[in-house]
Amino acid sequence: MKSEGLFDLQVNGYAGVDFNDSSITPERLDHALEAMLADGVTGCLPTLITAYPEELEQRFQALDAAVANSKLGAAMVPGYHLEGPFLNSAEGYRGCHPHDAMTDPDVALVARLGERLHKPILLLTLAPERAGSREAITAFRSMGIVVAMAHSQANYAEVEMAADAGLTLSTHLGNGLPQQLHKVDNTLLAQLAEPRLMACLIADGLHLSPSALKAMLRLKTHDRCILVTDAVLAAGAAPGNYSFAGMPVVLDNQGSVRQAGASSLAGSALCLDQAVRNVCEWSAATAPVAVGMASLNPRRAIASALEFHSITLRVGELAWNSAMQPELQSH
């Protein structure tokens, strides 16, 4: 089987390299991108998470300089994903994001972050229940940014409002949520019920069980679902201690990444080709459909932003063997 190269909309780091590290170099970035390329990923949106404005500026400038001066950045990185800081700071919803840096949507901040970048911010994740979200979503769309939601407790009306304003995506659906929710009035059902939202899913068996993933695929349909990793620097690396966005995290022998001493997950160690294999092994999709959820669908989800910024993706071609291992044919 042949396919387009895989594309990851949400990747915070890889192979020991943290994209949120303000000291990242072109060489370190290339190390991560080479490892991703070996796993069949020919494009990605490096993702920065919640931080104070000055930290975000430093991190974006460092990442963008690394992309601009790296060997693979021009081909593999069309732009960036900003997850936060406009998220819900309540316990259970905030995840590993620093709650004291969270704030209401700030269009001027995002404009300032993007004005000196070689590559644009193409995707932004927020919580639409925060004050001013409707106007911010409209403004971000006018700036050529696809808007998604996560780390949110938005109700049915707020999700519908966000979709009316132009929000089109659920980031890592089923995560960034407390363990206990109201049985019928909750944001997970609200997002599943909104037909205008595509859903990004982390198929590692930890963020979503195989059964939960299958249920979401049935509700959203495969055409409306995207496989992502939410990988941190521990992906493609050995178990041990790491620093992600300034936070100590631990990758254990079972493949979960958590803040030291915490029970909640802090990103993943998932590789996107493994997500494809997992979906196939769980009989959640056929091989061509699973590959499409990690290649065609993510590109389709950000197509409007790519068109706005006149960006043409270099796609590449993969050949998949009988064990669903990808081999890059062209790039």
mmCIF file with all atom_site columns, N, CA and C in Angstrom, residues 67 72 108 294 317:
data_model
loop_
_atom_site.group_PDB
_atom_site.id
_atom_site.type_symbol
_atom_site.label_atom_id
_atom_site.label_alt_id
_atom_site.label_comp_id
_atom_site.label_asym_id
_atom_site.label_entity_id
_atom_site.label_seq_id
_atom_site.pdbx_PDB_ins_code
_atom_site.Cartn_x
_atom_site.Cartn_y
_atom_site.Cartn_z
_atom_site.occupancy
_atom_site.B_iso_or_equiv
_atom_site.pdbx_formal_charge
_atom_site.auth_seq_id
_atom_site.auth_comp_id
_atom_site.auth_asym_id
_atom_site.auth_atom_id
_atom_site.pdbx_PDB_model_num
ATOM 1  N N  . VAL A 1 67  ? 13.841 26.529 12.783 1.00 0.00 ? 67  VAL A N  1
ATOM 2  C CA . VAL A 1 67  ? 13.196 26.055 11.559 1.00 0.00 ? 67  VAL A CA 1
ATOM 3  C C  . VAL A 1 67  ? 13.818 26.719 10.335 1.00 0.00 ? 67  VAL A C  1
ATOM 4  N N  . LEU A 1 72  ? 15.772 20.537 7.342  1.00 0.00 ? 72  LEU A N  1
ATOM 5  C CA . LEU A 1 72  ? 14.474 19.934 7.047  1.00 0.00 ? 72  LEU A CA 1
ATOM 6  C C  . LEU A 1 72  ? 13.286 20.842 7.334  1.00 0.00 ? 72  LEU A C  1
ATOM 7  N N  . ALA A 1 108 ? -4.281 40.607 20.204 1.00 0.00 ? 108 ALA A N  1
ATOM 8  C CA . ALA A 1 108 ? -3.063 41.407 20.038 1.00 0.00 ? 108 ALA A CA 1
ATOM 9  C C  . ALA A 1 108 ? -1.822 40.592 20.379 1.00 0.00 ? 108 ALA A C  1
ATOM 10 N N  . ALA A 1 294 ? -4.235 10.010 9.372  1.00 0.00 ? 294 ALA A N  1
ATOM 11 C CA . ALA A 1 294 ? -2.958 10.580 9.791  1.00 0.00 ? 294 ALA A CA 1
ATOM 12 C C  . ALA A 1 294 ? -2.232 11.304 8.662  1.00 0.00 ? 294 ALA A C  1
ATOM 13 N N  . GLU A 1 317 ? 5.805  10.469 -0.343 1.00 0.00 ? 317 GLU A N  1
ATOM 14 C CA . GLU A 1 317 ? 5.059  9.225  -0.555 1.00 0.00 ? 317 GLU A CA 1
ATOM 15 C C  . GLU A 1 317 ? 5.641  8.127  0.313  1.00 0.00 ? 317 GLU A C  1
#
